[in-house]
Coordinates of C-alpha atoms and ligand atoms in Angstrom, one line a residue:
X92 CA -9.9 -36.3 29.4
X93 CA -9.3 -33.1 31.7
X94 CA -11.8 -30.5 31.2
X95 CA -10.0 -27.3 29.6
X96 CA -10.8 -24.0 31.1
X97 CA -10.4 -20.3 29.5
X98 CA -6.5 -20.1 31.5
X99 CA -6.4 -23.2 29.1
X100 CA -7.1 -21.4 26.1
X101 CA -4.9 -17.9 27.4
X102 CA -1.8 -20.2 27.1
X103 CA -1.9 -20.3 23.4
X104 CA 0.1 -17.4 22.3
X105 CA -2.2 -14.5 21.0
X106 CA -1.6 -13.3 17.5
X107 CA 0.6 -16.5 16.5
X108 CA -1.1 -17.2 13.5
X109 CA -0.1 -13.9 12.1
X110 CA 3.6 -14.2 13.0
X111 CA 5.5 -12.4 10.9
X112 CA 8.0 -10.0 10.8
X113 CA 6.1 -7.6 9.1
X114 CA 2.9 -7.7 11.2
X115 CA 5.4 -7.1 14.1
X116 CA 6.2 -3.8 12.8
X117 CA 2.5 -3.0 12.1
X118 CA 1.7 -4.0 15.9
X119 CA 4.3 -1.9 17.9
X120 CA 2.9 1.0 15.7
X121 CA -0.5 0.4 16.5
X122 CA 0.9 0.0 20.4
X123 CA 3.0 3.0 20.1
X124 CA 0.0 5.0 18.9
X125 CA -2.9 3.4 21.0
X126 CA -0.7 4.2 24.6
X127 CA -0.5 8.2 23.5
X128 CA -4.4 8.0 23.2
X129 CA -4.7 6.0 26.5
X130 CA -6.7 3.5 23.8
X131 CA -9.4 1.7 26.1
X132 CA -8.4 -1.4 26.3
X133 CA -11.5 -3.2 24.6
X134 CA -10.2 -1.6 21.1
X135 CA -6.8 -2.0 21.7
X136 CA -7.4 -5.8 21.5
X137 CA -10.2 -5.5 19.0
X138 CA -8.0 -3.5 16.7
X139 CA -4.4 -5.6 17.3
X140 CA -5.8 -8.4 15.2
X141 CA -8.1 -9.4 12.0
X142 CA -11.2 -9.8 12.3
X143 CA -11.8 -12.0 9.3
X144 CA -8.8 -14.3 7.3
X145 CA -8.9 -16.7 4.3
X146 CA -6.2 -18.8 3.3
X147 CA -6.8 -21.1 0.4
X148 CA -4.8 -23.9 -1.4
X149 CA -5.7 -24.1 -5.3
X150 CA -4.4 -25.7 -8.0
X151 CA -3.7 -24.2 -11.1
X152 CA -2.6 -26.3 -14.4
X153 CA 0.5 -24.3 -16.5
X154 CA 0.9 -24.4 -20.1
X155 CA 3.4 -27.7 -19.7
X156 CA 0.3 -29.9 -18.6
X157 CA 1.8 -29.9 -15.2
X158 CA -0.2 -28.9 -12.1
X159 CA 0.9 -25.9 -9.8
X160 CA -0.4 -25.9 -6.3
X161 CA -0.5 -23.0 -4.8
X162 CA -1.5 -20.5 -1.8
X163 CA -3.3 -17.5 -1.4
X164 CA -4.8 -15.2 1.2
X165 CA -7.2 -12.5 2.0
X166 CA -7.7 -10.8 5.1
X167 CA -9.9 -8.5 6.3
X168 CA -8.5 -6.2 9.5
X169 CA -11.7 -4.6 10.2
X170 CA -15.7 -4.4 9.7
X171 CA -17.1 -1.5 11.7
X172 CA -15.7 1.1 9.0
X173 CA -17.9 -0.4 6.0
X174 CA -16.6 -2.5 3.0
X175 CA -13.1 -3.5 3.1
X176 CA -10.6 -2.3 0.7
X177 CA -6.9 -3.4 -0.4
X178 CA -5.0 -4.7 -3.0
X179 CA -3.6 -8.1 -3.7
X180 CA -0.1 -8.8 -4.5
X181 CA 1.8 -11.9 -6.0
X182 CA 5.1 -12.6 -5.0
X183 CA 7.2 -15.7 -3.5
X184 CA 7.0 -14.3 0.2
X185 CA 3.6 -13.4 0.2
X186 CA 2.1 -15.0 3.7
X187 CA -0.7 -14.7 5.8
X188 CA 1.5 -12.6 8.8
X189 CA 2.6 -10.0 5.8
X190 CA -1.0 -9.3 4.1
X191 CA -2.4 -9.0 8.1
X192 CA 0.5 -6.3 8.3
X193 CA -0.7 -4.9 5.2
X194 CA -4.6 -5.2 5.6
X195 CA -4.3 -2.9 9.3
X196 CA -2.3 -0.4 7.5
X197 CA -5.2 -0.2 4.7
X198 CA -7.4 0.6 8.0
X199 CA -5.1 3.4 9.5
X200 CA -5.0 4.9 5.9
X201 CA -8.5 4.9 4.8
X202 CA -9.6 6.3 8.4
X203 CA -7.0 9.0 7.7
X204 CA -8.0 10.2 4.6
X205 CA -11.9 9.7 5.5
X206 CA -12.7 7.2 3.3
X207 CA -15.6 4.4 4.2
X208 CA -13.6 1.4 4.4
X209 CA -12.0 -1.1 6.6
X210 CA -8.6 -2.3 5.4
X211 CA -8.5 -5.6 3.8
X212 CA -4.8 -7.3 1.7
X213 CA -4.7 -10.5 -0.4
X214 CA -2.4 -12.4 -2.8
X215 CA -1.3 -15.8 -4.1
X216 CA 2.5 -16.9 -2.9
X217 CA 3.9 -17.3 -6.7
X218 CA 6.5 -15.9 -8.3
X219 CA 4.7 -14.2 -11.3
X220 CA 8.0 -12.9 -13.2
X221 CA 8.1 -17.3 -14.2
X222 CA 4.4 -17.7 -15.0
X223 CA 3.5 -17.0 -19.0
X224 CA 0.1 -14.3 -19.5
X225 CA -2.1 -17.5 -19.8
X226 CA -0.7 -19.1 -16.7
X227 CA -1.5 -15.5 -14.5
X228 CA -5.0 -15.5 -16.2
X229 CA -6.0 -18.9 -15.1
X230 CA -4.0 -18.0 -11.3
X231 CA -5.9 -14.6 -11.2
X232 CA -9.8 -16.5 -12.2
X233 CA -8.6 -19.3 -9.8
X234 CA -8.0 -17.1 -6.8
X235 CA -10.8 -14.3 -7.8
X236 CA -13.4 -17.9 -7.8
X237 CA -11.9 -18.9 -4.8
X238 CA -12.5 -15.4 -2.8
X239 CA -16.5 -15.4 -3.6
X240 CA -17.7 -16.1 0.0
X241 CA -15.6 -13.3 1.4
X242 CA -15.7 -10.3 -1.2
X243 CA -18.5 -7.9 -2.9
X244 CA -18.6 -4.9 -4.4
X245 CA -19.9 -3.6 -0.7
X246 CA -18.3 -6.4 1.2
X247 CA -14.6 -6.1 0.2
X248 CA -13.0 -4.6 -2.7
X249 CA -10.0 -5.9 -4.0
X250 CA -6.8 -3.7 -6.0
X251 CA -4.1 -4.2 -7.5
X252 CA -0.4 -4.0 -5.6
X253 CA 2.8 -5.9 -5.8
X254 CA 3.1 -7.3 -9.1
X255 CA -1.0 -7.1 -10.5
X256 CA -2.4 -4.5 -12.0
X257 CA -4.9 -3.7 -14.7
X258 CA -4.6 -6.4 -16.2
X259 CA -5.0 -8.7 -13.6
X260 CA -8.1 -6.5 -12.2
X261 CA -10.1 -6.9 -15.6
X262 CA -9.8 -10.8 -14.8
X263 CA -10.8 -10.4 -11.6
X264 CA -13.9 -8.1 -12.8
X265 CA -14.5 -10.6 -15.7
X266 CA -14.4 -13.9 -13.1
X267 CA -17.1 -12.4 -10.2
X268 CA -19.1 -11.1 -13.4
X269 CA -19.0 -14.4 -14.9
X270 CA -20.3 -16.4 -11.4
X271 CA -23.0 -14.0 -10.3
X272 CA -24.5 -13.7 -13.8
X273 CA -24.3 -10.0 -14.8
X274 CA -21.2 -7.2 -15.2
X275 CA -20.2 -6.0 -11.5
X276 CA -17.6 -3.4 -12.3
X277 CA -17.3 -2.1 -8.6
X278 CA -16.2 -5.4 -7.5
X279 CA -12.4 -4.3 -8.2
X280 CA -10.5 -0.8 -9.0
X281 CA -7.3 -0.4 -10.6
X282 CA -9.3 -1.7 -14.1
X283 CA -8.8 -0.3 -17.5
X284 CA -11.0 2.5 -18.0
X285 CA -13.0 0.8 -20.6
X286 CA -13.7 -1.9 -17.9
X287 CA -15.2 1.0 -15.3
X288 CA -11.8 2.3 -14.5
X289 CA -11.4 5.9 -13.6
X290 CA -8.9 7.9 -15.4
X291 CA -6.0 8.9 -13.4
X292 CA -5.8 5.8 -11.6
X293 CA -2.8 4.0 -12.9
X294 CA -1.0 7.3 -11.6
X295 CA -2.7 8.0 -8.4
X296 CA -0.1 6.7 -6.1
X297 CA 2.7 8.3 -7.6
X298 CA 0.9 11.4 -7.7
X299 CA 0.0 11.2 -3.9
X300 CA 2.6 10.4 -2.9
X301 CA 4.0 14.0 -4.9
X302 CA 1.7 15.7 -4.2
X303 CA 1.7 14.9 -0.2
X304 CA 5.4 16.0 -0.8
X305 CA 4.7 19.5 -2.2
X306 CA 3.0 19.6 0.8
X307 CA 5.2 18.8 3.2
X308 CA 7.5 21.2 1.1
X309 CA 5.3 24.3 1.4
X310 CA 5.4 23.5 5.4
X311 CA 9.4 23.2 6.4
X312 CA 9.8 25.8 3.1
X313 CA 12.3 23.7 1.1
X314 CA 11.8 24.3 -2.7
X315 CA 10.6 21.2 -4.1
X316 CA 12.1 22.1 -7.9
X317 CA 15.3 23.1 -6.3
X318 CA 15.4 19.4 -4.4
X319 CA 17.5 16.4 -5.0
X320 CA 15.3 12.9 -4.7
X321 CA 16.6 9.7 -4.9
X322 CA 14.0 6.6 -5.5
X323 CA 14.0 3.3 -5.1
X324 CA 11.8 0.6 -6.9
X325 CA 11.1 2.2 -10.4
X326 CA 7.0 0.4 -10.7
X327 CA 3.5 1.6 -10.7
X328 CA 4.5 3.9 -7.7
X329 CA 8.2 4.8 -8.3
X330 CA 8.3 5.5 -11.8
X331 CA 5.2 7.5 -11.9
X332 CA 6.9 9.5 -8.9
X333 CA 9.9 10.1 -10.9
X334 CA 8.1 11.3 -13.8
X335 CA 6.0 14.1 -11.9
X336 CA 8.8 14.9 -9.8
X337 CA 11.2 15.4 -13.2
X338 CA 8.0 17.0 -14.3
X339 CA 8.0 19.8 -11.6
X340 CA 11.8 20.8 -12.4
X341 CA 12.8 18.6 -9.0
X342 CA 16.8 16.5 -9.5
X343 CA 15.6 13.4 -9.3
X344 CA 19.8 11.7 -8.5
X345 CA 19.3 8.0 -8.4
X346 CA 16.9 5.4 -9.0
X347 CA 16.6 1.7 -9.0
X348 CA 14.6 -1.7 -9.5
X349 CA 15.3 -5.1 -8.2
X350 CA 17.7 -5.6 -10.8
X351 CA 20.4 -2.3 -10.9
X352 CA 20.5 1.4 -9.2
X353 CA 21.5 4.1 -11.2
X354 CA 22.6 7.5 -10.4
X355 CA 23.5 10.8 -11.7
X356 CA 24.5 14.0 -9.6
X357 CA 23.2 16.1 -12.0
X358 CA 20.1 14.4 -12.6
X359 CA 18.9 11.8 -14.4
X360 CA 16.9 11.5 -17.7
X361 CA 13.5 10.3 -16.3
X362 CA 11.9 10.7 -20.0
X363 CA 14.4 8.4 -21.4
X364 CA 14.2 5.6 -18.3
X365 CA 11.2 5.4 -18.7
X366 CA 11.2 4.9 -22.5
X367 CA 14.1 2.6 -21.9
X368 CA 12.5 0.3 -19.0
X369 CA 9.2 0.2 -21.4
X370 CA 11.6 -1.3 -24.0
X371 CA 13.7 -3.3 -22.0
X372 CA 11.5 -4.4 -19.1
X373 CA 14.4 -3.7 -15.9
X374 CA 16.6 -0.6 -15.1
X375 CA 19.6 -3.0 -15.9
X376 CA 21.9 -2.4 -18.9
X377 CA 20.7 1.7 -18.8
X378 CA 24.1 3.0 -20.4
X379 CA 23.8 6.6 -19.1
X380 CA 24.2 6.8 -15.6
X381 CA 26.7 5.5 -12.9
X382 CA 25.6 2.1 -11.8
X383 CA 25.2 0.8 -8.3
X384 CA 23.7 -1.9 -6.1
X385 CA 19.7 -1.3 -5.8
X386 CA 19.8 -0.5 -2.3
X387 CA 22.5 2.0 -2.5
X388 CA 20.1 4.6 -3.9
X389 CA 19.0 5.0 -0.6
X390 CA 21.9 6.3 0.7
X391 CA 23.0 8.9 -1.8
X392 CA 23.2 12.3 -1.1
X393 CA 19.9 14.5 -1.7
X394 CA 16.9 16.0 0.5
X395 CA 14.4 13.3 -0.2
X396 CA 14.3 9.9 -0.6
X397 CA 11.2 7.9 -1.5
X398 CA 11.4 4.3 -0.8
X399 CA 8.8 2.9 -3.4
X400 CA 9.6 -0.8 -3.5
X401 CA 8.8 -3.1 -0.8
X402 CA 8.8 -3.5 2.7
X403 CA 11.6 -3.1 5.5
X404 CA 13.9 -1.2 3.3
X405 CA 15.3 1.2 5.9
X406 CA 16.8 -0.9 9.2
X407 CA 19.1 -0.4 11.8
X408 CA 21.9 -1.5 9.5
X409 CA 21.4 1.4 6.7
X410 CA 19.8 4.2 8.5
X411 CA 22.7 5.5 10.2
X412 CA 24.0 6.1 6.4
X413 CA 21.2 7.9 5.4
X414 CA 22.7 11.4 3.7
X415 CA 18.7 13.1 2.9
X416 CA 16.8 15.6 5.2
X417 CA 13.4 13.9 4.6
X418 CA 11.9 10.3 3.6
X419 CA 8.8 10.1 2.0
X420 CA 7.5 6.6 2.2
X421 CA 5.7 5.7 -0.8
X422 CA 6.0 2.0 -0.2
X423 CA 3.8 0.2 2.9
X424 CA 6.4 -0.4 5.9
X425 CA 9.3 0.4 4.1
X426 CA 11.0 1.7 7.5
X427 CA 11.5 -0.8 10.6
X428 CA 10.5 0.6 13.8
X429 CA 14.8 0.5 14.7
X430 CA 15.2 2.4 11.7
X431 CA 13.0 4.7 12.7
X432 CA 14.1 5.6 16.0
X433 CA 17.6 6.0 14.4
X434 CA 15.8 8.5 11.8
X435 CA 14.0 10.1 14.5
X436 CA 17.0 10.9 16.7
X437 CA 19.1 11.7 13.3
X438 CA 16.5 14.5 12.7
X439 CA 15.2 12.9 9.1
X440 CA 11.2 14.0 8.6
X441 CA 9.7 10.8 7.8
X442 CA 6.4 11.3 5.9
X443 CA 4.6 8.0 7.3
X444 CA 3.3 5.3 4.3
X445 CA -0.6 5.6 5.6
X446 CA -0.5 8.8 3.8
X447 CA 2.5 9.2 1.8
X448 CA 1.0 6.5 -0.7
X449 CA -3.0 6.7 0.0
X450 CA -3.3 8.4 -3.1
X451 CA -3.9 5.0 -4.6
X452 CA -6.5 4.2 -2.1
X453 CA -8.2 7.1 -2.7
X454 CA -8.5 7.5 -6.2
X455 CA -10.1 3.8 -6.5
X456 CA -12.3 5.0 -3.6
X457 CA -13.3 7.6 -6.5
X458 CA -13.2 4.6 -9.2
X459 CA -15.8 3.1 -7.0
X460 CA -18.0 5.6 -6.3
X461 CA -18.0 6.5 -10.1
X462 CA -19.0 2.7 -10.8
X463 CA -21.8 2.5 -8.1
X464 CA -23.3 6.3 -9.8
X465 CA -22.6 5.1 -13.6
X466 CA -20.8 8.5 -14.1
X467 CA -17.4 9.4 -14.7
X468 CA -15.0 12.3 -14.2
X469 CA -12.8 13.6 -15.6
X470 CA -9.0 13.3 -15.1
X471 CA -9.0 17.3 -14.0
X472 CA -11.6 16.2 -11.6
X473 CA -9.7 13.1 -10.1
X474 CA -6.6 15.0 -9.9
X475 CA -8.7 18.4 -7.8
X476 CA -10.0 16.1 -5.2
X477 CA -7.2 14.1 -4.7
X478 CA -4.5 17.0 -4.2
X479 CA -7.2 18.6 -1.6
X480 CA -8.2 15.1 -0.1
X481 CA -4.3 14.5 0.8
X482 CA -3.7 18.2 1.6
X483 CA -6.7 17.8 4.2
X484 CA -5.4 14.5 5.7
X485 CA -1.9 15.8 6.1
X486 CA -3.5 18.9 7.9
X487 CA -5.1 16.5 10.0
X488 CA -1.6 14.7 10.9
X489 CA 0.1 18.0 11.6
X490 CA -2.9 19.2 14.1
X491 CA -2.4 16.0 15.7
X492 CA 1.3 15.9 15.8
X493 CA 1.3 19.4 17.9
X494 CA -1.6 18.0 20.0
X495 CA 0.4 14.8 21.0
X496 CA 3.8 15.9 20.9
X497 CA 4.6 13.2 18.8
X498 CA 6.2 12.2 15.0
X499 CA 4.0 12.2 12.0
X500 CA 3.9 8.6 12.2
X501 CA 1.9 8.8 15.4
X502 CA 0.1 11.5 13.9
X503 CA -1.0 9.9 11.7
X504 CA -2.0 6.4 13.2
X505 CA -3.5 8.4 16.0
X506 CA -6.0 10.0 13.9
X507 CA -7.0 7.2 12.5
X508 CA -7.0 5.0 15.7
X509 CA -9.6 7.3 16.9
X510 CA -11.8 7.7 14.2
X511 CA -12.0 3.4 13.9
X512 CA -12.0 3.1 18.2
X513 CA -14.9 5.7 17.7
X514 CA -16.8 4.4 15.4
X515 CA -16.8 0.6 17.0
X516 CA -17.9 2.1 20.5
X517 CA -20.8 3.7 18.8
X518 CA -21.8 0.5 16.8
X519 CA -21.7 -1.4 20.2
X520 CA -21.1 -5.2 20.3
X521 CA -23.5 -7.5 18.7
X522 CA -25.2 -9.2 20.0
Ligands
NAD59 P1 5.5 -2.8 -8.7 O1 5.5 -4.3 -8.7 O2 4.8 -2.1 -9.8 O3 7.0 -2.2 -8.6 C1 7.9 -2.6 -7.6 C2 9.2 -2.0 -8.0 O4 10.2 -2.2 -7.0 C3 9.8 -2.6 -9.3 O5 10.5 -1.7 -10.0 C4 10.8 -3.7 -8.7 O6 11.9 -4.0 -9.6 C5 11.3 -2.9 -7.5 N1 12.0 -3.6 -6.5 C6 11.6 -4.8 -5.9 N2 12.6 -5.2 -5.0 C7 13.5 -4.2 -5.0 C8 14.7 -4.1 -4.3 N3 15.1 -5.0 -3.4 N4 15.5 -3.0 -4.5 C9 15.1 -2.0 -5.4 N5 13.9 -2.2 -6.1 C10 13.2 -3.2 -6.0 O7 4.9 -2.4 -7.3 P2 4.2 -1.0 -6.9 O8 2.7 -1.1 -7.2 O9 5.0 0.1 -7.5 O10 4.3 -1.0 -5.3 C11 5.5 -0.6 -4.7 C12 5.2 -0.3 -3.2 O11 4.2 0.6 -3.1 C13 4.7 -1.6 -2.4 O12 5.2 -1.5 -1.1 C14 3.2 -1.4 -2.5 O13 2.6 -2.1 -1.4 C15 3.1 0.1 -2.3 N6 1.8 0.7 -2.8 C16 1.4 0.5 -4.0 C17 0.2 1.1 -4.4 C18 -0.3 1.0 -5.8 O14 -1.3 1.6 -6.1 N7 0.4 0.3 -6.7 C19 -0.6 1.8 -3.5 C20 -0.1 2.0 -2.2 C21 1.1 1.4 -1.8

């Protein structure tokens, strides 16, 4: 047998195991960013890819008798930055190329906001909407057991996303407790308060991602209670975005799930949807308000529209359409980078995802600290250091986007690029 050589080893294309459209978008970001900070080249490569995957294959046994077999991830996108930290999701796309998308974007976004963690994303490829409660208990002990050798309350630090929540964290919390003998509340946030939670985390996201827009408000001096918002995906993020916005006096216009949009000119009932949707599960069958497809939201006319569903939302097909002076995106990679050069050259402020939506990130960064000191705060508290921890990180984008000459995007990534480049050229290469 020929002896292979390193040119041997070159041929095999880099980064094909994480293939996937999403992680595409995530890369020419980081390469976009990385060439405006003349990024050695060392960290450019260091940073493109994980540094740490798992993919597991587990079976789980539904109520019927009959065995599921089924898939789930976790990756880990970098160590030099501490513990990693980042949700997991379920859903029936859920790959290994879309949570490496989603685990470098965790990294950008903690760096930006300060916090000390590298990004990290998980989830099983299920579709949960078809599993009973007992069948997503005995999925969420099944993957939680399976993630042992690569997680920790200071190794990585799961939270919910996509489809989990509190619920599903308590099982996680319970499973790790169970296996290493003794209650380890910091090994997952997003849990019920009883369980170690923090108050004020089931809202955090939405609240950010409000409170980031007051912000950007205050700066271009557009009247936030006199604004028009349309938002699309009506979930942990949307619907608690709606409600503070309606809160504040702002119109929020239109609104949608995965199953109808709804809109209303003058402004919808956000009280009542919510009432109704806690009643009736989905947007769809809401009698008072003009119905239209889910995606059309995003293309009514208002100031501000928040994509807060899932990713790839805005493309090269719809952004031309776009009738709104800003988008704030609450959810990760809503925008493609083709949508975004359209927005760019329309004029549309995008407020980038790392910190439209790192509320949630940093609240269970509080959740966490508050579990490793055995003390809690109070909402008032949570709330304080949230609004100033965004405020500061948005002031950090802005300083940056004037130093660069570049979008908030950049900004953004560029911040954080250099704080994570920085810190792995100071911790040198072992050995
Ligand atoms: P969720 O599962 O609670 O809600 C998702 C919502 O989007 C649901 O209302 C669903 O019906 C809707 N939806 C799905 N497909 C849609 C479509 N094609 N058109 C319109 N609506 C659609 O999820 P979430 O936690 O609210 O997360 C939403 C987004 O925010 C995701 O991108 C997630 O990664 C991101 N995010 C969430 C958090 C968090 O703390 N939950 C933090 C940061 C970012």
């Amino acid at each position: 047998m020929a002896t292979q050589t390193q040119d041997d080893v070159d041929e095999v294309v880099p980064g094909r195991e994480w293939a996937s459209e999403l992680y595409r978008i995530a890369n020419d970001q980081f390469d976009r960013a990385s060439s405006l900070l003349d990024l050695d080249a060392e960290f450019v490569t260091r940073l493109s890819e994980p540094r740490r995957s798992l993919v597991v294959n587990f079976p789980v046994r539904l109520d019927s008798g009959r065995v599921l077999g089924l898939t789930g991830y976790r990756v880990q996108h970098t160590l030099t930055m501490g513990p990693t930290k980042g949700g997991f999701r379920y859903g029936p796309d859920v790959s290994l190329g879309e949570c490496a998308a989603l685990a470098m974007w965790m990294t950008w976004k903690c760096a930006l906001l300060g916090l000390p963690y590298g990004g990290a994303k998980g989830g099983v490829r299920c579709a949960p909407s078809e599993l009973s409660v007992a069948e997503l208990e005995r999925v969420t002990r099944r993957y939680a057991a399976e993630l042992i050798p690569v997680i920790g309350p200071d190794r990585d630090i799961p939270a919910p996303d996509m489809g989990t929540g509190e619920r599903e964290m308590a099982w996680f919390m319970d499973t790790y407790s169970q296996m290493v003998g003794h209650s380890v509340f910091e090994i997952v946030t997003g849990k019920p308060v009883v369980l170690g939670g923090t108050t004020g985390r089931r809202e955090a996201t939405g609240l950010g991602v409000v409170y980031v827009t007051e912000a950007v408000c205050e700066r271009i001096g557009l009247d936030l209670r006199e604004a028009r918002v349309a938002i699309q995906g009506f979930g942990n993020v949307g619907a608690v975005a709606a409600t503070e916005l309606y809160a504040i006096g702002a119109r929020v216009v239109a609104v949608s799930d995965h199953t109808a949009g709804l809109v209303d000119p003058d402004g919808l009932d956000i009280a009542s949807l919510v009432r109704w949707v806690e009643a009736n599960g989905v947007l769809d069958g809401y009698p008072d308000a003009r119905r239209v497809g889910s995606a059309d939201v995003l293309e009514v006319p208002c100031e501000i529209v928040i994509p807060a569903a899932r990713e790839r939302q805005l493309t090269d097909e719809n952004a031309p359409r776009l009738q709104c002076g800003m988008v704030v995106e609450a959810a990760n990679g809503p925008t493609t980078p083709e949508a975004d050069a359209i927005l760019r050259e329309r004029g549309i402020l995008v407020v980038p995802d790392v910190l439209a939506n790192a509320g949630g990130v940093t609240v269970s960064y509080f959740e966490w600290v508050q579990d490793h000191q055995r003390y809690s705060w109070d909402e008032l508290d949570v709330q304080e250091r949230l609004r100033r921890q965004l405020r500061a990180a948005f002031g950090r984008v802005i300083d940056a986007a004037d130093r660069l000459s570049c979008d908030w995007r950049m900004a953004a990534l560029s911040v954080a690029i250099e704080r994570v480049s920085e810190a792995a050229r100071m911790r040198g290469i072992y050995p």
